[in-house]
XYZ file of C-alpha atoms in Angstrom:
662
model
C 40.721 -8.650 -30.170
C 37.742 -6.996 -31.368
C 36.510 -5.407 -28.054
C 33.099 -6.237 -27.332
C 33.141 -5.776 -23.490
C 30.490 -3.007 -23.714
C 28.413 -4.840 -25.764
C 28.306 -7.878 -23.478
C 28.232 -6.122 -20.030
C 25.176 -3.451 -21.211
C 22.670 -6.198 -21.361
C 22.728 -6.498 -17.202
C 22.674 -2.468 -17.134
C 19.471 -2.525 -19.246
C 17.726 -5.178 -17.326
C 18.594 -3.988 -13.982
C 17.378 -0.680 -14.613
C 14.216 -1.720 -16.050
C 13.552 -4.607 -13.604
C 14.652 -2.956 -10.310
C 12.549 0.190 -11.039
C 9.320 -2.014 -11.680
C 9.710 -3.759 -8.704
C 10.362 -0.746 -6.474
C 7.299 1.116 -8.059
C 4.483 -0.298 -5.674
C 1.218 1.581 -4.635
C -1.022 0.632 -2.198
C -4.113 1.638 -4.163
C -5.682 2.743 -7.445
C -3.766 -0.379 -9.003
C -4.147 -0.909 -12.731
C -5.131 2.446 -13.418
C -3.622 3.928 -16.935
C -2.155 7.441 -17.014
C -5.564 9.189 -18.189
C -7.615 7.884 -15.548
C -5.047 8.894 -12.920
C -5.037 12.688 -14.515
C -8.691 12.372 -14.336
C -8.494 11.500 -10.897
C -6.232 14.347 -10.182
C -8.351 17.020 -12.046
C -11.666 16.133 -10.076
C -10.585 17.604 -7.070
C -12.147 14.844 -4.930
C -9.294 13.217 -3.133
C -7.904 14.150 -0.046
C -4.678 15.922 0.003
C -2.955 12.695 1.640
C -3.983 10.631 -1.392
C -2.295 13.129 -3.844
C 1.321 11.992 -3.338
C 0.639 8.708 -4.332
C -1.227 9.483 -7.600
C 1.548 11.814 -8.419
C 4.056 9.169 -8.062
C 2.427 6.617 -9.620
C 1.385 8.933 -12.688
C 4.817 10.317 -13.000
C 6.380 6.530 -13.222
C 3.974 5.857 -15.959
C 5.691 8.235 -18.249
C 9.304 7.126 -17.600
C 9.777 5.178 -20.941
C 7.400 7.439 -23.151
C 7.875 10.987 -22.078
C 10.698 12.002 -19.502
C 9.747 15.906 -19.725
C 6.006 14.838 -18.594
C 7.414 12.530 -15.734
C 9.628 15.495 -14.207
C 6.806 17.814 -14.876
C 4.440 15.738 -12.545
C 7.114 14.502 -10.095
C 7.803 18.472 -9.421
C 4.051 18.984 -8.610
C 3.629 16.039 -6.597
C 6.990 17.173 -4.332
C 5.505 19.946 -2.198
C 2.269 17.723 -1.674
C 4.277 14.790 -0.192
C 6.510 17.345 1.662
C 3.459 19.199 3.486
C 1.832 15.544 4.130
C 5.150 14.411 5.562
C 4.799 11.171 3.315
C 8.840 10.768 3.053
C 8.163 7.338 1.013
C 6.260 9.132 -1.584
C 8.733 12.011 -1.310
C 11.692 10.142 -1.839
C 9.782 8.008 -4.793
C 9.138 11.419 -6.351
C 12.801 12.393 -6.187
C 13.802 9.288 -7.616
C 11.327 9.796 -10.587
C 12.669 13.251 -11.270
C 16.139 11.771 -11.464
C 15.201 9.109 -13.816
C 13.593 11.903 -15.771
C 16.719 13.536 -16.119
C 18.462 10.432 -16.596
C 16.577 9.573 -19.736
C 17.179 13.110 -21.224
C 21.043 12.449 -20.445
C 21.012 15.182 -17.380
C 23.454 13.192 -15.623
C 24.281 15.862 -13.025
C 20.477 16.879 -12.284
C 19.905 12.962 -12.030
C 22.727 12.933 -9.289
C 20.990 15.759 -7.240
C 17.747 14.118 -7.162
C 18.942 10.890 -6.279
C 20.982 12.342 -3.493
C 17.705 14.281 -2.296
C 15.629 10.883 -2.503
C 18.343 9.196 -0.534
C 18.270 11.910 2.222
C 14.503 11.230 2.891
C 14.835 7.433 3.248
C 15.810 7.292 6.892
C 12.515 9.222 7.680
C 10.299 6.348 6.409
C 9.343 4.053 9.375
C 8.678 0.883 7.333
C 11.848 -0.922 7.312
C 10.991 -3.192 4.334
C 9.676 -0.129 2.333
C 12.703 1.683 3.088
C 15.011 -0.970 1.919
C 12.944 -1.319 -1.236
C 13.122 2.347 -2.231
C 16.662 2.927 -0.794
C 17.986 -0.185 -3.118
C 16.189 1.180 -6.240
C 17.677 4.556 -5.693
C 20.954 3.321 -5.193
C 21.021 1.198 -8.393
C 19.917 4.327 -10.197
C 22.764 6.333 -9.085
C 25.033 3.253 -10.019
C 23.453 3.075 -13.386
C 24.264 6.877 -14.099
C 28.036 6.537 -12.910
C 27.961 3.339 -14.992
C 27.055 5.269 -18.028
C 29.818 8.102 -17.294
C 32.333 5.115 -16.977
C 33.128 6.288 -13.101
C 33.560 2.644 -12.430
C 34.602 2.751 -8.694
C 31.575 4.804 -7.944
C 29.315 2.632 -9.816
C 30.764 -0.416 -7.954
C 30.252 1.449 -4.659
C 26.427 2.300 -5.143
C 25.670 -1.218 -6.179
C 27.387 -3.036 -3.467
C 25.273 -0.806 -0.763
C 22.210 -2.054 -3.002
C 23.245 -5.660 -3.227
C 23.159 -5.623 0.670
C 19.984 -4.469 0.867
C 18.558 -6.638 -1.968
C 20.067 -9.528 0.184
C 18.230 -8.618 3.345
C 14.845 -8.447 1.166
C 15.575 -11.539 -0.207
C 14.876 -10.341 -3.706
C 17.029 -12.856 -5.589
C 16.555 -11.788 -8.957
C 17.843 -8.170 -8.112
C 20.651 -9.941 -6.455
C 21.686 -11.698 -9.349
C 21.014 -8.352 -11.829
C 23.238 -6.396 -9.397
C 26.176 -9.080 -9.140
C 25.988 -9.153 -12.998
C 26.495 -5.318 -13.082
C 29.305 -5.266 -10.895
C 31.030 -7.913 -12.905
C 30.577 -6.225 -15.963
C 32.080 -2.987 -14.583
C 35.083 -5.275 -13.447
C 35.283 -6.563 -16.833
C 35.294 -2.602 -18.195
C 38.191 -2.271 -15.670
C 39.761 -5.163 -16.982
C 40.087 -6.391 -13.706
C 39.255 -9.805 -14.653
C 39.724 -11.448 -11.291
C 37.274 -9.775 -9.650
C 34.844 -9.563 -12.608
C 34.799 -13.628 -12.355
C 34.358 -13.952 -8.904
C 31.247 -11.565 -9.347
C 29.905 -13.308 -12.459
C 30.069 -16.842 -11.007
C 28.266 -15.344 -8.170
C 25.681 -13.792 -10.577
C 25.574 -17.077 -12.529
C 24.692 -19.057 -9.374
C 22.299 -16.918 -8.214
C 20.272 -16.983 -11.697
C 20.293 -20.754 -11.329
C 18.543 -20.602 -8.180
C 16.266 -18.215 -9.869
C 15.539 -20.060 -12.947
C 15.865 -17.554 -15.421
C 17.403 -18.623 -18.496
C 18.305 -15.183 -19.774
C 20.245 -14.275 -16.937
C 22.239 -17.894 -16.620
C 23.341 -17.606 -20.172
C 24.034 -13.683 -19.905
C 26.610 -14.892 -16.915
C 27.914 -17.729 -18.994
C 28.751 -15.499 -21.932
C 30.361 -12.810 -19.634
C 32.253 -15.875 -17.913
C 33.700 -16.894 -21.189
C 35.091 -13.210 -22.144
C 36.533 -13.156 -18.897
C 38.552 -16.542 -19.312
C 39.273 -15.656 -22.855
C 41.158 -12.187 -21.482
C 42.814 -14.589 -18.821
C 44.071 -16.950 -21.425
C 42.081 -20.036 -19.859
C 41.242 -20.882 -23.357
C 40.061 -24.559 -22.667
C 37.478 -23.084 -20.048
C 36.614 -19.941 -22.303
C 35.716 -22.581 -25.222
C 33.475 -24.636 -23.064
C 31.805 -21.536 -21.584
C 31.435 -20.175 -24.843
C 30.032 -23.126 -26.890
C 27.337 -23.694 -23.359
C 26.331 -20.301 -23.996
C 25.792 -20.412 -27.788
C 23.976 -23.646 -27.555
C 21.156 -21.594 -25.750
C 21.553 -18.896 -27.982
C 20.943 -21.189 -30.907
C 17.705 -22.201 -29.455
C 16.711 -18.541 -28.758
C 16.386 -17.227 -32.343
C 15.590 -13.969 -30.939
C 18.580 -13.099 -29.254
C 20.649 -12.452 -32.502
C 23.350 -9.948 -31.307
C 24.350 -12.167 -28.527
C 24.436 -15.281 -30.729
C 26.836 -13.178 -33.182
C 28.857 -12.189 -30.206
C 29.362 -15.288 -28.808
C 30.052 -16.804 -32.537
C 32.837 -14.133 -32.682
C 34.334 -14.771 -29.230
C 34.378 -18.555 -30.165
C 36.434 -17.901 -33.222
C 38.696 -15.746 -31.172
C 39.096 -18.642 -28.585
C 40.359 -21.151 -31.393
C 42.571 -18.306 -33.075
C 44.163 -17.265 -30.222
C 44.250 -20.224 -27.562
C 44.456 -22.921 -29.902
C 45.949 -21.579 -33.209
C 43.284 -23.773 -35.087
C 42.829 -20.975 -37.943
C 40.486 -23.755 -39.682
C 37.781 -23.740 -36.846
C 38.417 -19.720 -36.275
C 37.566 -19.109 -40.006
C 34.257 -21.384 -39.636
C 32.843 -19.676 -36.635
C 34.210 -15.938 -38.203
C 32.578 -17.030 -41.482
C 29.225 -17.797 -39.561
C 29.684 -14.809 -37.803
C 30.120 -12.716 -40.825
C 27.256 -14.228 -42.973
C 24.549 -14.134 -40.064
C 25.785 -10.347 -39.283
C 25.212 -9.467 -42.947
C 21.891 -11.236 -42.994
C 20.686 -9.104 -40.062
C 22.356 -5.832 -41.221
C 24.680 -5.152 -38.095
C 27.861 -3.511 -39.772
C 29.736 -3.510 -36.453
C 29.397 -7.307 -36.074
C 30.239 -7.685 -39.543
C 33.595 -5.463 -39.335
C 34.488 -7.592 -36.285
C 34.013 -11.001 -38.069
C 36.283 -9.499 -40.712
C 38.729 -8.599 -38.731
C 38.937 -11.973 -37.094
C 39.170 -13.425 -40.683
C 41.979 -11.180 -41.620
C 43.597 -12.199 -38.359
C 43.347 -15.958 -39.286
C 44.318 -15.342 -43.225
C 47.506 -13.798 -41.854
C 48.300 -16.786 -39.230
C 47.953 -19.031 -42.710
C 50.379 -16.508 -44.478
C 47.437 -15.579 -46.951
C 48.404 -11.914 -46.697
C 46.303 -10.808 -49.700
C 43.220 -12.367 -48.391
C 43.977 -10.882 -45.102
C 44.352 -7.512 -46.764
C 40.984 -8.133 -48.177
C 38.969 -8.889 -45.152
C 40.658 -5.936 -43.268
C 39.873 -3.609 -46.297
C 36.098 -5.215 -46.060
C 36.078 -4.435 -42.166
C 37.266 -0.860 -42.872
C 34.484 -0.129 -45.397
C 31.699 -1.842 -43.586
C 32.375 0.116 -40.206
C 35.410 2.232 -39.944
C 35.023 3.046 -36.414
C 36.185 -0.480 -35.570
C 39.550 0.039 -34.177
C 41.113 -3.254 -35.267
C 40.357 -2.861 -38.891
C 43.325 -0.337 -38.935
C 45.627 -2.807 -37.148
C 44.847 -5.356 -39.481
C 45.262 -3.274 -42.589
C 48.578 -2.073 -41.349
C 49.831 -5.722 -40.787
C 48.534 -6.997 -43.970
C 49.881 -4.250 -45.684
C 53.543 -4.504 -44.474
C 53.664 -8.235 -44.777
C 52.427 -7.660 -48.758
C 55.933 -4.917 -48.687
C 53.337 -2.098 -48.925
C 55.075 0.097 -46.518
C 53.867 3.605 -46.984
C 50.153 2.260 -46.942
C 50.685 0.359 -43.928
C 52.582 3.411 -41.986
C 49.388 5.128 -42.662
C 47.134 2.741 -41.314
C 49.347 2.101 -38.388
C 49.181 5.724 -37.386
C 45.678 5.880 -37.596
C 45.338 2.907 -35.433
C 47.573 4.381 -32.873
C 45.560 7.466 -33.088
C 42.345 6.116 -32.596
C 43.294 3.584 -30.177
C 43.744 6.453 -27.671
C 40.846 8.199 -28.633
C 38.526 5.381 -28.742
C 37.565 5.071 -24.986
C 37.289 8.970 -24.273
C 35.449 10.166 -27.565
C 32.136 8.988 -29.267
C 32.329 8.805 -32.776
C 29.011 10.037 -33.417
C 29.987 13.337 -31.748
C 32.847 13.394 -33.518
C 31.076 13.152 -36.702
C 28.896 15.949 -35.135
C 31.884 18.473 -34.732
C 33.167 17.815 -37.952
C 29.684 18.669 -39.398
C 29.931 22.044 -37.224
C 33.273 22.773 -38.638
C 31.955 21.977 -41.950
C 29.168 24.281 -42.030
C 31.249 27.126 -40.244
C 33.710 26.696 -42.950
C 31.011 26.983 -45.995
C 29.811 30.381 -44.111
C 33.054 31.734 -44.320
C 33.492 31.074 -47.803
C 30.323 32.642 -48.343
C 31.437 35.524 -46.479
C 34.899 35.817 -48.352
C 32.965 35.481 -51.721
C 30.857 38.518 -50.619
C 34.023 40.820 -49.887
C 35.407 39.626 -53.235
C 32.610 41.332 -54.935
C 32.521 44.306 -52.845
C 36.177 44.648 -53.073
C 36.951 43.824 -56.723
C 39.612 46.038 -57.306
C 41.596 44.272 -54.595
C 41.021 40.689 -55.860
C 44.216 40.251 -57.871
C 46.388 41.132 -54.899
C 44.250 38.924 -52.383
C 44.769 36.137 -54.792
C 48.533 36.531 -55.026
C 48.683 36.588 -51.340
C 46.533 33.903 -50.507
C 48.302 31.679 -53.220
C 51.884 32.632 -51.733
C 50.389 31.628 -48.436
C 49.086 28.482 -49.740
C 52.573 27.358 -51.527
C 54.291 28.247 -48.243
C 51.966 25.806 -46.066
C 52.059 23.218 -48.674
C 56.040 23.088 -48.610
C 55.641 23.465 -44.727
C 53.282 20.362 -44.911
C 55.641 18.200 -47.323
C 58.512 18.992 -45.472
C 56.868 17.788 -42.123
C 55.072 15.014 -43.853
C 58.758 13.825 -45.121
C 60.034 14.255 -41.666
C 57.534 12.272 -40.077
C 57.431 9.563 -42.407
C 61.482 9.504 -42.274
C 60.959 9.368 -38.339
C 58.405 6.761 -38.568
C 60.824 4.541 -40.826
C 63.437 4.869 -38.123
C 61.068 3.824 -35.337
C 59.951 0.681 -37.385
C 63.853 -0.110 -38.211
C 64.691 0.283 -34.458
C 61.726 -2.120 -33.882
C 62.610 -4.615 -36.132
C 66.474 -4.494 -34.853
C 65.017 -4.893 -31.284
C 63.066 -7.855 -32.184
C 66.122 -9.454 -34.174
C 68.332 -8.829 -30.765
C 65.510 -10.356 -28.814
C 65.522 -13.795 -31.025
C 69.456 -13.613 -31.012
C 69.276 -13.631 -27.342
C 66.640 -16.370 -27.104
C 68.697 -18.364 -29.686
C 72.139 -17.594 -28.559
C 72.328 -17.222 -24.955
C 69.534 -19.145 -24.040
C 70.859 -22.087 -26.157
C 74.593 -21.826 -25.624
C 74.334 -22.222 -21.584
C 71.944 -24.933 -22.034
C 74.108 -27.097 -24.480
C 77.214 -26.249 -22.107
C 75.082 -27.667 -19.224
C 74.365 -30.632 -20.826
C 77.869 -31.333 -22.149
C 79.144 -30.591 -18.746
C 76.564 -33.064 -16.974
C 77.937 -35.602 -19.462
C 81.323 -35.168 -18.397
C 80.179 -35.105 -14.702
C 78.739 -38.604 -15.728
C 81.700 -39.750 -17.033
C 84.183 -39.293 -14.556
C 82.459 -38.644 -11.326
C 83.930 -41.721 -10.044
C 87.418 -40.821 -10.770
C 87.158 -37.339 -9.429
C 88.028 -36.361 -5.933
C 85.432 -34.356 -3.831
C 87.324 -30.995 -4.252
C 87.448 -31.243 -8.236
C 83.646 -32.146 -7.831
C 82.660 -29.608 -5.612
C 84.490 -26.818 -7.992
C 82.536 -28.546 -11.161
C 79.172 -28.434 -9.331
C 79.907 -24.691 -8.301
C 80.595 -23.811 -11.856
C 77.191 -25.707 -13.216
C 75.475 -23.906 -10.241
C 76.693 -20.300 -11.516
C 75.550 -21.324 -15.258
C 72.016 -22.106 -14.048
C 71.734 -18.868 -11.976
C 72.699 -17.159 -14.708
C 70.419 -18.887 -17.043
C 67.424 -18.266 -14.237
C 68.392 -14.769 -14.500
C 68.160 -14.047 -18.205
C 64.763 -16.259 -18.183
C 63.204 -13.882 -15.505
C 64.468 -10.990 -17.521
C 63.281 -12.332 -20.606
C 59.902 -13.100 -19.051
C 59.622 -9.595 -17.908
C 60.473 -7.956 -20.829
C 58.212 -9.929 -22.861
C 55.203 -9.151 -20.331
C 56.039 -5.367 -20.780
C 56.099 -5.426 -24.161
C 52.958 -7.297 -24.506
C 51.130 -4.973 -21.853
C 50.522 -7.999 -19.576
C 52.500 -6.520 -16.521
C 49.775 -4.739 -14.295
C 50.858 -1.660 -12.750
C 49.253 -0.990 -9.344
C 50.624 1.853 -7.302
C 50.037 2.463 -4.028
C 51.726 4.316 -0.822
C 54.150 2.288 0.948
C 57.109 2.315 2.947
C 60.312 1.436 0.336
C 63.144 1.106 3.019
C 61.786 -2.473 4.374
C 61.939 -3.543 0.432
C 65.432 -2.009 -0.033
C 66.969 -4.131 2.869
C 64.893 -7.114 1.699
C 66.546 -6.997 -1.466
C 69.970 -6.178 -0.154
C 69.776 -9.221 2.061
C 69.100 -11.433 -0.824
C 71.968 -10.145 -3.081
C 74.455 -10.535 0.242
C 75.163 -14.064 -0.240
C 76.269 -13.586 -3.858
C 78.385 -10.356 -2.957
C 79.950 -12.540 -0.115
C 81.112 -15.543 -2.564
C 82.371 -12.856 -4.617
C 84.508 -11.068 -2.082
C 82.427 -7.884 -2.538
C 80.991 -5.520 0.226
C 77.341 -4.647 -0.215
C 76.636 -1.697 1.937
C 73.454 0.402 2.702
C 72.718 3.728 3.715
C 69.335 3.992 4.174
C 66.721 6.314 6.358
C 64.491 4.703 8.995
C 61.392 5.375 6.473
C 60.599 6.685 3.194
C 57.137 6.686 1.896
C 56.675 6.641 -1.658
C 53.986 5.871 -4.237
C 54.726 2.883 -6.804
C 54.366 -0.794 -7.625
C 56.056 -2.559 -4.650
C 56.972 -5.733 -6.982
C 57.908 -3.463 -9.914
C 60.321 -1.313 -7.867
C 61.679 -4.299 -6.058
C 62.656 -5.947 -9.644
C 64.354 -2.638 -10.523
C 66.732 -2.634 -7.244
C 67.323 -6.267 -7.556
C 68.633 -6.056 -10.918
C 70.859 -2.996 -10.478
C 72.122 -4.955 -7.083
C 72.897 -7.990 -9.462
C 74.468 -6.153 -12.096
C 76.480 -4.013 -9.692
C 77.976 -7.032 -7.738
C 78.610 -8.810 -11.369
C 80.857 -6.076 -12.394
C 82.705 -5.246 -8.994
C 85.877 -7.316 -8.871
C 86.921 -8.986 -5.231
C 87.633 -6.358 -2.746
C 85.427 -3.672 -4.370
C 82.185 -2.505 -2.808
C 78.499 -1.931 -3.482
C 76.497 0.572 -1.683
C 72.607 0.975 -1.768
C 71.275 4.489 -0.514
C 68.168 6.487 -0.527
C 67.976 9.869 0.238
C 64.714 11.955 0.736
C 64.037 15.278 -1.156
C 61.293 17.575 -1.114
C 59.404 15.854 -3.882
C 60.386 12.576 -4.459
C 63.147 9.973 -2.825
C 66.237 9.080 -4.633
C 67.284 5.338 -4.931
C 71.035 5.063 -5.665
C 72.968 2.074 -6.432
C 76.908 2.662 -6.710
C 79.722 0.259 -7.239
C 83.344 0.551 -7.439
C 83.791 -1.947 -10.492
C 85.030 -1.751 -13.904
C 82.855 1.201 -15.092
C 81.637 1.833 -18.637
C 83.058 3.957 -21.713
C 80.798 6.974 -22.767
C 79.896 4.583 -25.714
C 78.789 1.979 -23.529
C 76.659 4.021 -21.383
C 74.841 5.420 -24.662
C 74.101 2.073 -25.666
C 73.105 0.363 -22.531
C 69.286 0.481 -22.951
C 69.388 -0.571 -26.588
C 69.043 -3.872 -27.545
C 69.597 -3.324 -31.287
C 73.135 -2.033 -30.748
C 74.045 -3.943 -27.472
C 76.777 -6.488 -27.107
C 76.945 -8.899 -24.077
C 79.587 -8.202 -21.410
C 80.773 -10.709 -18.702
C 81.152 -9.996 -15.256
C 84.581 -9.541 -13.056
C 84.185 -13.239 -12.425
C 83.182 -14.563 -16.000
C 79.168 -14.040 -15.182
C 77.481 -14.091 -18.596
C 74.951 -11.244 -19.201
C 72.985 -9.744 -22.095
C 71.938 -6.343 -20.860
C 68.202 -6.980 -20.940
C 67.871 -6.503 -17.206
C 68.816 -2.812 -17.700
C 66.095 -2.519 -20.420
C 63.142 -4.036 -18.038
C 64.686 -1.426 -15.282
C 64.240 1.365 -17.531
C 60.972 0.508 -18.766
C 59.366 -0.705 -15.318
C 60.624 3.000 -13.908
C 59.012 4.738 -16.977
C 55.871 3.143 -16.359
C 56.281 5.255 -13.048
C 56.958 8.228 -14.806
C 60.778 8.108 -13.473
C 63.681 7.509 -15.629
C 66.941 5.721 -14.980
C 70.173 7.512 -14.713
C 73.855 6.372 -15.105
C 77.211 7.547 -14.348
C 80.094 5.778 -15.087
C 83.728 5.876 -15.689
C 86.259 3.193 -16.896
C 88.201 1.599 -13.962
C 86.388 3.742 -11.433
C 82.816 2.082 -11.248
C 79.273 3.123 -11.871
C 76.625 4.820 -10.459
C 72.755 4.130 -10.992
C 69.945 6.270 -9.732
C 66.252 7.207 -9.894
C 63.584 8.871 -8.108
C 60.356 7.965 -7.112
């Protein structure tokens, strides 16, 4: 709800960047000397040339936190000397130092270049242990740059290479931190299954190392992962365990407040325990205010607003949402709960305004830094101010044209205002229509649940009661017919349940889209085999016209669901003696999948309303099969995730043809 993945994961990144760097920077001589003494030693001119690269490397590293420009300057001075004396370990260190200096100056491309040069010299280092220490450090630093730039896959690749070296060296602390960083990256990618695997390893190694900070950092991250996976019981246990640690370590204020908010979110979303959720969120709010942490204040207010909505206290929900907005207007979810609370209070216009802003910032939030946006706005403001000054001077010089210019400007401004008002009214009308359609869709969905699920269940219960009452009196044929009808009813209800679950997953964003290249023909044949028995029982011929191979890129399971639903529909609305044909044709840019039947067909009006839950009436199949039309809605939305569309051609009495390209 409150989006604190980055806040948790960055702990590991900072630790690994500082810790690994310190461990890799080892020197054989001149230990314990500060920067001033090293500079004096360099200027003395008494050192042998072979001793200089080590001094340059150590002196350069001493400025890594305080002065990246000085760090880069000294590293550049030492590189030619290390190259001349063929000290490949020092040369790799100096290029690494130059890369770190570029990283600290946010010059990420230059950092990549210097890390690549450093890695190029590591194979020349004769001492294997020294080579692995230096190489692992450079790999981690390269991974850190990719991490900052959100190049998740590249960062994981470098961390895994470093991890293999750390394990060979037996440096368990660095193994733990690298595992934590990989787990954090998978969290950012919302791949919680992989995140859990690496975070559990991070926790295990941290316990072996015995570092409490790492142990409870891992537990805190695991609590968030379990929350996202809706394992609320496990998430709560982990969150409370980590919170107990941070309660005893008062210096970890930010981590403690984050965990309190996570606990509140678990109680609210997982257990619907608004009392506990409010207790924890209120504590987070109080402590965040005490420590002047506006971001955390805003997040706590959002949680309290959500709890108030659950309790139907919409005025209080609105107050907390407004406090969240006033405290930190960059908190994405304050717009969401402002929109929800105001809509529930009947403030439609204000709700639409905040809903639009929520949708806008939701798209921009992950790609644009708000501080950068503020800087850009400031530049626009300064540019506009200068332009106004130029226009004022021009008006002074061209005094005779003032009236004419103002008249034209006024006319243009009036036109602009009229156009803006017209567009705003049009946009508002469109938004109201969308909201109306959403409400109608919701009502239809609940209607399906209450009617199409309830009625078959009641009918099955009554049928079973009849069966119990008369089973001993009926002959085997009557019983067989009765069982067949029960099975048909159950099959219909199972189909409806699958479609309802699929539709709900799509609406809540919980159906993961994982495209990959694959041969779709075996999948098509498999789905045809599944439907063949249903078709045979009804007396419908199911035919296929498929090529030997058709490579497409898409989600295997989603496309299989689409084809299965379309084939089921085709058989359902085709009478005995009819036929259904599944075919595929390979084009230059895409493969077309077609399901055609010789069934009852549809009118133009029925085709028009086919994918609208708000204006759709149930139709029975040719053998009395029940249906809701929800399966076609699921098909349409699954194909839209592939950037495709479901096309329909139909005529009453002549059958229907559904097709899509992938």
